[in-house]
Amino acid sequence: MSVNVPAPRRHARWPIFIAPVLLLIVAVAWSAFWFYAASQVDVVTDAWRAKEAKAGRVYDCGRRSVAGFPFRLEVRCDDVSVQLISQTADRTANATPITAKLGEILVIAQVYDPKLVIAEFSAPATISDPGGAASYVANWSKGRSSVVGLPGVPQRASIVFEDPTLDRVDRSARQALAGAKHVELHGRQVEGAPPDRPVVEAVLEIAAGRILEQHPLLATPFEADIHTTVSGLKDLSPRPWPERFRMIQAAGGHLDIVQSRVQQGEVIAVATGTLGLSPSGSLDGELQMTVAGLEKIVPALGIDKMLEQGVPQATLDRVAPGVKSQDINKLMGALDRALPGLGNVVRQNATIGVAAGLNAIGKEAVLEGRKARTFPLRFADGAVYFGPFKVAQIPPLF
């Protein structure tokens, strides 16, 4: 008796090739997409450069390369130069551009999220005057930025520098102008603002910052955390800064200091308030300040030096109308002649009176567990007044 054994069924083998083939197709398609995106870098970059050129910022790249396959685009630009061309109100450029140069910029964008762009900057950067000589040198250990919303109007942006410094180069001499341990600036559009009247929110943080050759008070390292909003803008398209400031002034825009904290040694100051622009482009407005360690600010602002050199007539007009500065100076001179050194003693004692007078301004307060005073800091056409004393003059913004 024979038994019929069925022949083994042959299974089709082609299904096992489906997954590799599909994977190969996806890889080829993705590669084609990446190389297409890479080919568009020049197109997008040239369009962006054209927009920036209208705002008076002309960018140039000595050598550009694209890498980052397969998931991101890395655009490296060597021998970078930026020309900042001043422009008048009728948008005609003058013949005195300022040129900044740095070695390399690396821009990174994920292929699947091209609206987020991250950039890294290589130091140093040189800023040349119109004559072509290197006037300033900026340095940092790490510099990077990020922008969300490109290639259209950015929705938010940030820039961070570690150990930034700025030096002035005068022939063979090099002099430090400013520096910090850490600086970062963040900006974003405030949600809900009309498109034709955008409001920008900005946050500035500075660690161990110092600014030399401006005011002795700024030469000592300080910490700052400042939160502001800016209104009065018509749009966020690229424009020269003077034109943008004119736009803000014409629209009645202003800078709102939402929160500000500055600490320098034992002195802590917080401030809120609003600043606008006068028709001449200078700052106008008032900040409400609360300061702990106010007694240390008097010598730092040089008020005692003002007394030693003579009381300015403008100050007397505000605090003692009718009294002439030459009369006080003659009195101090007479005291010195009668008893050498007596006039200086009076001036030094007057410094104590100035400190007491400033303490009388405003109200008592407590700041971070310490005794403090709250008082106004006034800005009048660029002049900064601390109580009755003019302590600084800020140049016009346009």
mmCIF file of C-alpha atoms in Angstrom:
data_model
loop_
_atom_site.group_PDB
_atom_site.id
_atom_site.type_symbol
_atom_site.label_atom_id
_atom_site.label_comp_id
_atom_site.label_asym_id
_atom_site.label_seq_id
_atom_site.Cartn_x
_atom_site.Cartn_y
_atom_site.Cartn_z
ATOM 1 C CA MET A 1 0.000 0.000 0.000
ATOM 2 C CA SER A 2 1.471 3.281 -1.026
ATOM 3 C CA VAL A 3 0.901 6.636 0.630
ATOM 4 C CA ASN A 4 0.911 9.820 -1.447
ATOM 5 C CA VAL A 5 2.984 12.407 0.320
ATOM 6 C CA PRO A 6 2.095 15.940 -0.787
ATOM 7 C CA ALA A 7 4.949 17.903 -2.215
ATOM 8 C CA PRO A 8 6.233 20.711 0.057
ATOM 9 C CA ARG A 9 4.638 24.044 -0.773
ATOM 10 C CA ARG A 10 7.044 26.663 -1.936
ATOM 11 C CA HIS A 11 6.595 30.000 -0.250
ATOM 12 C CA ALA A 12 7.106 33.112 -2.304
ATOM 13 C CA ARG A 13 10.306 34.878 -1.327
ATOM 14 C CA TRP A 14 9.570 38.283 -2.804
ATOM 15 C CA PRO A 15 7.772 39.628 0.301
ATOM 16 C CA ILE A 16 11.003 39.510 2.279
ATOM 17 C CA PHE A 17 12.469 42.053 -0.130
ATOM 18 C CA ILE A 18 9.654 44.555 0.366
ATOM 19 C CA ALA A 19 11.052 46.148 3.538
ATOM 20 C CA PRO A 20 14.621 46.639 2.156
ATOM 21 C CA VAL A 21 13.245 47.983 -1.109
ATOM 22 C CA LEU A 22 10.940 50.415 0.673
ATOM 23 C CA LEU A 23 13.814 51.470 2.907
ATOM 24 C CA LEU A 24 15.974 52.018 -0.169
ATOM 25 C CA ILE A 25 13.253 54.103 -1.811
ATOM 26 C CA VAL A 26 12.851 56.226 1.332
ATOM 27 C CA ALA A 27 16.638 56.683 1.552
ATOM 28 C CA VAL A 28 16.854 57.742 -2.085
ATOM 29 C CA ALA A 29 13.903 60.112 -1.713
ATOM 30 C CA TRP A 30 15.332 61.592 1.492
ATOM 31 C CA SER A 31 18.746 62.018 -0.139
ATOM 32 C CA ALA A 32 17.143 63.750 -3.123
ATOM 33 C CA PHE A 33 15.215 66.001 -0.743
ATOM 34 C CA TRP A 34 18.372 66.847 1.247
ATOM 35 C CA PHE A 35 20.386 67.686 -1.853
ATOM 36 C CA TYR A 36 17.510 69.762 -3.184
ATOM 37 C CA ALA A 37 17.337 71.638 0.145
ATOM 38 C CA ALA A 38 21.118 72.116 0.029
ATOM 39 C CA SER A 39 20.827 73.519 -3.479
ATOM 40 C CA GLN A 40 18.315 76.086 -2.203
ATOM 41 C CA VAL A 41 20.748 77.460 0.400
ATOM 42 C CA ASP A 42 22.228 79.893 -2.100
ATOM 43 C CA VAL A 43 18.763 81.033 -3.221
ATOM 44 C CA VAL A 44 17.488 81.623 0.326
ATOM 45 C CA THR A 45 20.753 83.237 1.432
ATOM 46 C CA ASP A 46 20.831 85.635 -1.514
ATOM 47 C CA ALA A 47 17.206 86.656 -0.861
ATOM 48 C CA TRP A 48 18.007 87.278 2.832
ATOM 49 C CA ARG A 49 21.109 89.287 1.927
ATOM 50 C CA ALA A 50 19.042 91.444 -0.415
ATOM 51 C CA LYS A 51 16.578 92.235 2.404
ATOM 52 C CA GLU A 52 19.400 93.074 4.806
ATOM 53 C CA ALA A 53 21.092 95.288 2.222
ATOM 54 C CA LYS A 54 17.951 97.436 2.112
ATOM 55 C CA ALA A 55 18.395 97.968 5.863
ATOM 56 C CA GLY A 56 21.987 99.135 5.390
ATOM 57 C CA ARG A 57 23.656 95.836 6.347
ATOM 58 C CA VAL A 58 25.657 94.274 3.517
ATOM 59 C CA TYR A 59 26.886 90.730 4.204
ATOM 60 C CA ASP A 60 29.582 88.949 2.251
ATOM 61 C CA CYS A 61 31.057 85.464 2.521
ATOM 62 C CA GLY A 62 34.477 84.661 1.118
ATOM 63 C CA ARG A 63 33.870 80.902 0.981
ATOM 64 C CA ARG A 64 30.627 79.005 1.609
ATOM 65 C CA SER A 65 30.110 75.260 2.001
ATOM 66 C CA VAL A 66 27.120 73.033 2.827
ATOM 67 C CA ALA A 67 27.295 69.787 4.841
ATOM 68 C CA GLY A 68 25.314 67.916 7.503
ATOM 69 C CA PHE A 69 23.816 65.055 5.481
ATOM 70 C CA PRO A 70 21.430 63.363 6.183
ATOM 71 C CA PHE A 71 19.358 65.099 8.889
ATOM 72 C CA ARG A 72 20.516 68.707 8.970
ATOM 73 C CA LEU A 73 22.034 71.461 6.922
ATOM 74 C CA GLU A 74 25.309 72.978 8.066
ATOM 75 C CA VAL A 75 26.249 76.105 6.174
ATOM 76 C CA ARG A 76 29.770 77.278 6.923
ATOM 77 C CA CYS A 77 30.881 80.727 5.857
ATOM 78 C CA ASP A 78 34.544 81.734 6.071
ATOM 79 C CA ASP A 79 36.010 85.239 5.807
ATOM 80 C CA VAL A 80 32.770 86.968 6.750
ATOM 81 C CA SER A 81 32.377 90.718 6.349
ATOM 82 C CA VAL A 82 29.489 93.014 7.228
ATOM 83 C CA GLN A 83 29.214 96.599 6.022
ATOM 84 C CA LEU A 84 26.984 98.846 8.117
ATOM 85 C CA ILE A 85 25.966 101.704 5.852
ATOM 86 C CA SER A 86 24.477 104.777 7.504
ATOM 87 C CA GLN A 87 21.369 106.004 5.773
ATOM 88 C CA THR A 88 19.525 109.279 5.875
ATOM 89 C CA ALA A 89 15.794 109.740 6.156
ATOM 90 C CA ASP A 90 15.400 109.577 2.355
ATOM 91 C CA ARG A 91 17.233 106.198 2.435
ATOM 92 C CA THR A 92 20.245 107.395 0.461
ATOM 93 C CA ALA A 93 23.455 105.872 1.718
ATOM 94 C CA ASN A 94 26.448 107.992 2.486
ATOM 95 C CA ALA A 95 30.000 107.040 1.597
ATOM 96 C CA THR A 96 31.241 106.133 5.073
ATOM 97 C CA PRO A 97 30.356 102.484 5.796
ATOM 98 C CA ILE A 98 31.641 100.733 8.893
ATOM 99 C CA THR A 99 33.046 97.271 8.181
ATOM 100 C CA ALA A 100 33.085 94.325 10.589
ATOM 101 C CA LYS A 101 34.976 91.127 9.813
ATOM 102 C CA LEU A 102 35.168 87.756 11.534
ATOM 103 C CA GLY A 103 36.674 84.419 10.622
ATOM 104 C CA GLU A 104 33.726 82.038 10.469
ATOM 105 C CA ILE A 105 29.975 81.612 10.961
ATOM 106 C CA LEU A 106 28.420 78.146 11.159
ATOM 107 C CA VAL A 107 24.644 78.056 10.582
ATOM 108 C CA ILE A 108 22.750 74.850 11.421
ATOM 109 C CA ALA A 109 19.152 73.978 10.508
ATOM 110 C CA GLN A 110 17.336 70.671 10.894
ATOM 111 C CA VAL A 111 15.913 69.501 7.572
ATOM 112 C CA TYR A 112 12.628 68.542 9.244
ATOM 113 C CA ASP A 113 12.387 71.939 11.075
ATOM 114 C CA PRO A 114 13.923 74.574 8.767
ATOM 115 C CA LYS A 115 12.301 77.503 10.597
ATOM 116 C CA LEU A 116 14.682 77.014 13.530
ATOM 117 C CA VAL A 117 18.179 78.232 12.691
ATOM 118 C CA ILE A 118 21.158 78.027 15.061
ATOM 119 C CA ALA A 119 24.398 79.894 14.395
ATOM 120 C CA GLU A 120 27.842 79.844 15.988
ATOM 121 C CA PHE A 121 30.373 82.654 15.606
ATOM 122 C CA SER A 122 34.141 82.317 15.728
ATOM 123 C CA ALA A 123 36.144 85.144 17.331
ATOM 124 C CA PRO A 124 37.725 87.611 16.924
ATOM 125 C CA ALA A 125 35.763 90.253 15.046
ATOM 126 C CA THR A 126 37.374 93.462 13.867
ATOM 127 C CA ILE A 127 35.393 96.654 13.321
ATOM 128 C CA SER A 128 37.043 99.136 10.977
ATOM 129 C CA ASP A 129 36.405 102.821 10.609
ATOM 130 C CA PRO A 130 35.684 104.332 7.185
ATOM 131 C CA GLY A 131 39.412 104.839 6.647
ATOM 132 C CA GLY A 132 39.991 101.093 6.720
ATOM 133 C CA ALA A 133 42.178 100.906 9.828
ATOM 134 C CA ALA A 134 41.184 98.386 12.516
ATOM 135 C CA SER A 135 39.507 100.503 15.188
ATOM 136 C CA TYR A 136 37.896 97.928 17.493
ATOM 137 C CA VAL A 137 38.388 94.247 18.240
ATOM 138 C CA ALA A 138 35.642 92.106 19.776
ATOM 139 C CA ASN A 139 36.511 88.748 21.296
ATOM 140 C CA TRP A 140 34.619 85.928 23.027
ATOM 141 C CA SER A 141 35.161 82.308 24.005
ATOM 142 C CA LYS A 142 31.795 81.159 22.642
ATOM 143 C CA GLY A 143 29.169 82.971 20.604
ATOM 144 C CA ARG A 144 25.895 81.501 19.371
ATOM 145 C CA SER A 145 22.399 82.546 18.377
ATOM 146 C CA SER A 146 19.060 81.002 17.429
ATOM 147 C CA VAL A 147 16.173 82.327 15.363
ATOM 148 C CA VAL A 148 12.675 80.886 14.965
ATOM 149 C CA GLY A 149 10.433 81.862 12.060
ATOM 150 C CA LEU A 150 12.816 82.195 9.147
ATOM 151 C CA PRO A 151 12.780 82.819 6.225
ATOM 152 C CA GLY A 152 9.849 85.130 7.105
ATOM 153 C CA VAL A 153 9.650 87.577 9.989
ATOM 154 C CA PRO A 154 11.335 86.032 13.069
ATOM 155 C CA GLN A 155 8.973 85.044 15.866
ATOM 156 C CA ARG A 156 11.718 84.929 18.465
ATOM 157 C CA ALA A 157 15.491 85.161 18.569
ATOM 158 C CA SER A 158 18.331 84.979 21.056
ATOM 159 C CA ILE A 159 22.062 85.592 21.116
ATOM 160 C CA VAL A 160 24.557 84.505 23.768
ATOM 161 C CA PHE A 161 28.232 85.384 24.280
ATOM 162 C CA GLU A 162 30.621 83.892 26.822
ATOM 163 C CA ASP A 163 33.527 86.064 28.003
ATOM 164 C CA PRO A 164 32.917 88.872 25.491
ATOM 165 C CA THR A 165 35.350 91.803 25.382
ATOM 166 C CA LEU A 166 35.611 94.946 23.279
ATOM 167 C CA ASP A 167 38.960 96.718 22.797
ATOM 168 C CA ARG A 168 39.922 99.849 20.893
ATOM 169 C CA VAL A 169 43.049 99.647 18.773
ATOM 170 C CA ASP A 170 44.847 102.949 18.241
ATOM 171 C CA ARG A 171 47.922 102.380 16.117
ATOM 172 C CA SER A 172 49.950 99.896 18.171
ATOM 173 C CA ALA A 173 48.108 100.517 21.474
ATOM 174 C CA ARG A 174 45.134 98.442 22.579
ATOM 175 C CA GLN A 175 42.723 99.658 25.243
ATOM 176 C CA ALA A 176 39.872 97.728 26.873
ATOM 177 C CA LEU A 177 36.444 99.354 26.526
ATOM 178 C CA ALA A 178 33.976 96.777 27.828
ATOM 179 C CA GLY A 179 33.675 93.168 28.865
ATOM 180 C CA ALA A 180 31.594 90.605 30.718
ATOM 181 C CA LYS A 181 31.586 87.009 31.846
ATOM 182 C CA HIS A 182 28.293 86.237 30.169
ATOM 183 C CA VAL A 183 25.818 88.201 28.037
ATOM 184 C CA GLU A 184 22.554 86.974 26.552
ATOM 185 C CA LEU A 185 19.704 88.746 24.817
ATOM 186 C CA HIS A 186 16.315 87.194 24.055
ATOM 187 C CA GLY A 187 13.514 88.746 22.011
ATOM 188 C CA ARG A 188 10.072 87.641 20.848
ATOM 189 C CA GLN A 189 6.867 89.041 19.449
ATOM 190 C CA VAL A 190 4.161 89.497 22.064
ATOM 191 C CA GLU A 191 1.153 87.359 21.203
ATOM 192 C CA GLY A 192 -2.103 89.168 20.549
ATOM 193 C CA ALA A 193 -0.535 92.403 19.233
ATOM 194 C CA PRO A 194 -1.897 93.619 15.847
ATOM 195 C CA PRO A 195 0.324 92.678 12.871
ATOM 196 C CA ASP A 196 0.652 96.348 11.888
ATOM 197 C CA ARG A 197 1.567 97.360 15.460
ATOM 198 C CA PRO A 198 3.798 94.577 16.789
ATOM 199 C CA VAL A 199 5.104 94.665 20.336
ATOM 200 C CA VAL A 200 8.497 93.148 21.075
ATOM 201 C CA GLU A 201 9.475 91.694 24.427
ATOM 202 C CA ALA A 202 13.210 91.580 25.228
ATOM 203 C CA VAL A 203 15.243 90.210 28.124
ATOM 204 C CA LEU A 204 18.891 91.152 28.691
ATOM 205 C CA GLU A 205 21.128 89.341 31.156
ATOM 206 C CA ILE A 206 24.697 90.407 31.962
ATOM 207 C CA ALA A 207 27.084 88.687 34.366
ATOM 208 C CA ALA A 208 30.206 90.478 35.605
ATOM 209 C CA GLY A 209 29.741 93.268 33.081
ATOM 210 C CA ARG A 210 31.905 96.371 32.970
ATOM 211 C CA ILE A 211 31.981 99.440 30.728
ATOM 212 C CA LEU A 212 35.126 101.545 30.782
ATOM 213 C CA GLU A 213 35.668 105.171 29.709
ATOM 214 C CA GLN A 214 31.980 106.041 30.178
ATOM 215 C CA HIS A 215 31.426 106.526 33.894
ATOM 216 C CA PRO A 216 33.392 105.283 36.934
ATOM 217 C CA LEU A 217 30.196 103.702 38.232
ATOM 218 C CA LEU A 218 30.161 101.335 35.232
ATOM 219 C CA ALA A 219 33.817 100.319 35.501
ATOM 220 C CA THR A 220 33.195 98.076 38.522
ATOM 221 C CA PRO A 221 31.728 94.660 37.565
ATOM 222 C CA PHE A 222 27.955 94.472 37.821
ATOM 223 C CA GLU A 223 25.150 91.959 37.312
ATOM 224 C CA ALA A 224 22.045 92.946 35.343
ATOM 225 C CA ASP A 225 18.709 91.330 34.523
ATOM 226 C CA ILE A 226 16.427 93.625 32.497
ATOM 227 C CA HIS A 227 12.986 92.780 31.096
ATOM 228 C CA THR A 228 11.446 95.254 28.625
ATOM 229 C CA THR A 229 8.755 95.667 25.969
ATOM 230 C CA VAL A 230 8.968 97.982 22.955
ATOM 231 C CA SER A 231 5.924 99.489 21.201
ATOM 232 C CA GLY A 232 5.509 101.929 18.333
ATOM 233 C CA LEU A 233 6.739 99.650 15.555
ATOM 234 C CA LYS A 234 4.887 99.378 12.240
ATOM 235 C CA ASP A 235 6.480 96.074 11.315
ATOM 236 C CA LEU A 236 9.585 93.986 11.968
ATOM 237 C CA SER A 237 11.075 94.151 8.494
ATOM 238 C CA PRO A 238 14.802 94.941 8.278
ATOM 239 C CA ARG A 239 15.468 98.669 8.693
ATOM 240 C CA PRO A 240 18.383 100.863 9.747
ATOM 241 C CA TRP A 241 18.242 101.473 13.508
ATOM 242 C CA PRO A 242 18.007 105.286 13.192
ATOM 243 C CA GLU A 243 14.981 104.854 10.922
ATOM 244 C CA ARG A 244 13.413 102.401 13.358
ATOM 245 C CA PHE A 245 13.897 104.818 16.267
ATOM 246 C CA ARG A 246 12.316 107.616 14.216
ATOM 247 C CA MET A 247 9.367 105.332 13.547
ATOM 248 C CA ILE A 248 8.935 104.658 17.257
ATOM 249 C CA GLN A 249 9.127 108.355 18.114
ATOM 250 C CA ALA A 250 6.659 109.379 15.396
ATOM 251 C CA ALA A 251 4.171 106.723 16.542
ATOM 252 C CA GLY A 252 4.450 107.758 20.186
ATOM 253 C CA GLY A 253 6.023 104.418 21.046
ATOM 254 C CA HIS A 254 7.976 103.752 24.171
ATOM 255 C CA LEU A 255 10.185 101.354 26.069
ATOM 256 C CA ASP A 256 8.533 99.861 29.132
ATOM 257 C CA ILE A 257 10.925 98.616 31.805
ATOM 258 C CA VAL A 258 8.801 95.755 33.137
ATOM 259 C CA GLN A 259 11.451 94.598 35.578
ATOM 260 C CA SER A 260 15.080 95.540 36.075
ATOM 261 C CA ARG A 261 17.614 94.440 38.663
ATOM 262 C CA VAL A 262 21.234 95.587 38.778
ATOM 263 C CA GLN A 263 23.729 94.639 41.473
ATOM 264 C CA GLN A 264 27.201 96.040 41.933
ATOM 265 C CA GLY A 265 28.937 94.850 45.079
ATOM 266 C CA GLU A 266 26.727 95.795 48.020
ATOM 267 C CA VAL A 267 24.556 98.119 45.932
ATOM 268 C CA ILE A 268 21.317 96.630 44.587
ATOM 269 C CA ALA A 269 18.913 98.593 42.411
ATOM 270 C CA VAL A 270 15.584 97.608 40.874
ATOM 271 C CA ALA A 271 13.591 99.817 38.530
ATOM 272 C CA THR A 272 10.361 100.008 36.558
ATOM 273 C CA GLY A 273 9.025 102.756 34.341
ATOM 274 C CA THR A 274 8.612 104.051 30.811
ATOM 275 C CA LEU A 275 11.045 105.799 28.483
ATOM 276 C CA GLY A 276 10.156 107.540 25.243
ATOM 277 C CA LEU A 277 12.016 109.534 22.609
ATOM 278 C CA SER A 278 12.034 113.299 22.179
ATOM 279 C CA PRO A 279 11.796 114.856 18.672
ATOM 280 C CA SER A 280 15.592 115.167 18.726
ATOM 281 C CA GLY A 281 15.982 111.411 19.336
ATOM 282 C CA SER A 282 16.980 111.616 23.005
ATOM 283 C CA LEU A 283 15.539 109.655 25.906
ATOM 284 C CA ASP A 284 12.688 111.140 27.918
ATOM 285 C CA GLY A 285 10.834 109.611 30.824
ATOM 286 C CA GLU A 286 11.133 108.465 34.385
ATOM 287 C CA LEU A 287 12.009 105.272 36.231
ATOM 288 C CA GLN A 288 10.984 104.457 39.766
ATOM 289 C CA MET A 289 14.065 103.077 41.448
ATOM 290 C CA THR A 290 14.553 101.266 44.717
ATOM 291 C CA VAL A 291 18.157 101.187 45.871
ATOM 292 C CA ALA A 292 19.833 99.405 48.760
ATOM 293 C CA GLY A 293 23.265 100.878 49.552
ATOM 294 C CA LEU A 294 22.420 104.367 48.326
ATOM 295 C CA GLU A 295 25.197 105.919 50.423
ATOM 296 C CA LYS A 296 27.789 104.151 48.276
ATOM 297 C CA ILE A 297 26.447 105.670 45.068
ATOM 298 C CA VAL A 298 27.205 109.289 46.042
ATOM 299 C CA PRO A 299 31.021 108.979 45.667
ATOM 300 C CA ALA A 300 30.609 106.555 42.761
ATOM 301 C CA LEU A 301 28.598 109.151 40.839
ATOM 302 C CA GLY A 302 31.250 111.765 41.587
ATOM 303 C CA ILE A 303 28.900 114.080 43.465
ATOM 304 C CA ASP A 304 31.590 114.698 46.070
ATOM 305 C CA LYS A 305 33.981 115.706 43.262
ATOM 306 C CA MET A 306 31.385 118.138 41.980
ATOM 307 C CA LEU A 307 31.438 119.813 45.382
ATOM 308 C CA GLU A 308 35.234 119.899 45.518
ATOM 309 C CA GLN A 309 35.387 121.546 42.091
ATOM 310 C CA GLY A 310 32.526 123.952 42.762
ATOM 311 C CA VAL A 311 28.784 123.621 42.696
ATOM 312 C CA PRO A 312 27.380 123.910 39.149
ATOM 313 C CA GLN A 313 24.937 126.780 38.671
ATOM 314 C CA ALA A 314 22.376 124.465 37.041
ATOM 315 C CA THR A 315 22.335 122.350 40.199
ATOM 316 C CA LEU A 316 21.899 125.424 42.413
ATOM 317 C CA ASP A 317 19.027 126.639 40.241
ATOM 318 C CA ARG A 318 17.203 123.389 40.961
ATOM 319 C CA VAL A 319 17.954 123.056 44.682
ATOM 320 C CA ALA A 320 18.555 126.698 45.766
ATOM 321 C CA PRO A 321 17.062 129.205 43.322
ATOM 322 C CA GLY A 322 18.705 132.629 43.461
ATOM 323 C CA VAL A 323 22.042 131.386 44.830
ATOM 324 C CA LYS A 324 25.000 131.911 42.468
ATOM 325 C CA SER A 325 27.752 129.318 42.101
ATOM 326 C CA GLN A 326 30.471 131.984 41.997
ATOM 327 C CA ASP A 327 29.297 133.239 45.386
ATOM 328 C CA ILE A 328 29.719 129.782 46.918
ATOM 329 C CA ASN A 329 33.083 129.291 45.228
ATOM 330 C CA LYS A 330 34.256 132.723 46.493
ATOM 331 C CA LEU A 331 33.139 131.737 49.970
ATOM 332 C CA MET A 332 35.137 128.504 49.833
ATOM 333 C CA GLY A 333 38.168 130.428 48.595
ATOM 334 C CA ALA A 334 37.842 132.952 51.423
ATOM 335 C CA LEU A 335 37.677 130.117 53.955
ATOM 336 C CA ASP A 336 40.845 128.608 52.498
ATOM 337 C CA ARG A 337 42.646 131.953 52.732
ATOM 338 C CA ALA A 338 41.523 132.498 56.311
ATOM 339 C CA LEU A 339 42.487 128.987 57.356
ATOM 340 C CA PRO A 340 44.134 126.759 54.721
ATOM 341 C CA GLY A 341 42.122 123.582 54.220
ATOM 342 C CA LEU A 342 38.931 124.906 55.837
ATOM 343 C CA GLY A 343 37.100 125.216 52.516
ATOM 344 C CA ASN A 344 37.893 121.601 51.692
ATOM 345 C CA VAL A 345 36.595 120.503 55.095
ATOM 346 C CA VAL A 346 33.345 122.316 54.402
ATOM 347 C CA ARG A 347 33.068 120.664 51.013
ATOM 348 C CA GLN A 348 33.682 117.207 52.505
ATOM 349 C CA ASN A 349 31.061 117.829 55.166
ATOM 350 C CA ALA A 350 28.736 119.038 52.441
ATOM 351 C CA THR A 351 29.055 115.595 50.842
ATOM 352 C CA ILE A 352 27.453 114.131 53.941
ATOM 353 C CA GLY A 353 24.682 116.663 53.540
ATOM 354 C CA VAL A 354 24.213 115.654 49.897
ATOM 355 C CA ALA A 355 23.901 112.009 50.929
ATOM 356 C CA ALA A 356 21.363 113.001 53.555
ATOM 357 C CA GLY A 357 19.507 115.073 50.979
ATOM 358 C CA LEU A 358 19.360 112.175 48.558
ATOM 359 C CA ASN A 359 18.116 109.958 51.360
ATOM 360 C CA ALA A 360 15.340 112.484 51.861
ATOM 361 C CA ILE A 361 14.241 111.941 48.274
ATOM 362 C CA GLY A 362 11.526 109.339 47.929
ATOM 363 C CA LYS A 363 10.392 106.909 50.559
ATOM 364 C CA GLU A 364 11.846 104.309 52.847
ATOM 365 C CA ALA A 365 11.668 100.778 51.488
ATOM 366 C CA VAL A 366 13.008 97.281 52.009
ATOM 367 C CA LEU A 367 14.827 95.552 49.176
ATOM 368 C CA GLU A 368 15.822 91.907 49.538
ATOM 369 C CA GLY A 369 15.772 92.238 53.311
ATOM 370 C CA ARG A 370 17.851 95.434 53.391
ATOM 371 C CA LYS A 371 16.964 99.053 54.087
ATOM 372 C CA ALA A 372 16.484 100.977 50.858
ATOM 373 C CA ARG A 373 15.068 104.147 49.343
ATOM 374 C CA THR A 374 12.573 104.491 46.485
ATOM 375 C CA PHE A 375 12.946 107.582 44.269
ATOM 376 C CA PRO A 376 12.585 108.698 40.620
ATOM 377 C CA LEU A 377 15.433 108.602 38.071
ATOM 378 C CA ARG A 378 14.591 111.222 35.453
ATOM 379 C CA PHE A 379 15.557 111.381 31.773
ATOM 380 C CA ALA A 380 15.137 114.777 30.130
ATOM 381 C CA ASP A 381 16.208 115.064 26.479
ATOM 382 C CA GLY A 382 19.047 112.588 27.086
ATOM 383 C CA ALA A 383 20.193 114.045 30.417
ATOM 384 C CA VAL A 384 20.006 111.662 33.387
ATOM 385 C CA TYR A 385 19.159 113.187 36.775
ATOM 386 C CA PHE A 386 19.743 111.434 40.088
ATOM 387 C CA GLY A 387 17.778 113.616 42.442
ATOM 388 C CA PRO A 388 18.924 117.204 41.727
ATOM 389 C CA PHE A 389 22.211 116.088 40.139
ATOM 390 C CA LYS A 390 22.845 115.484 36.461
ATOM 391 C CA VAL A 391 24.920 112.304 36.413
ATOM 392 C CA ALA A 392 25.063 111.399 32.708
ATOM 393 C CA GLN A 393 24.214 112.541 29.178
ATOM 394 C CA ILE A 394 23.037 109.900 26.717
ATOM 395 C CA PRO A 395 23.629 110.775 23.035
ATOM 396 C CA PRO A 396 20.623 110.915 20.641
ATOM 397 C CA LEU A 397 19.507 107.634 19.053
ATOM 398 C CA PHE A 398 18.897 109.252 15.668
#
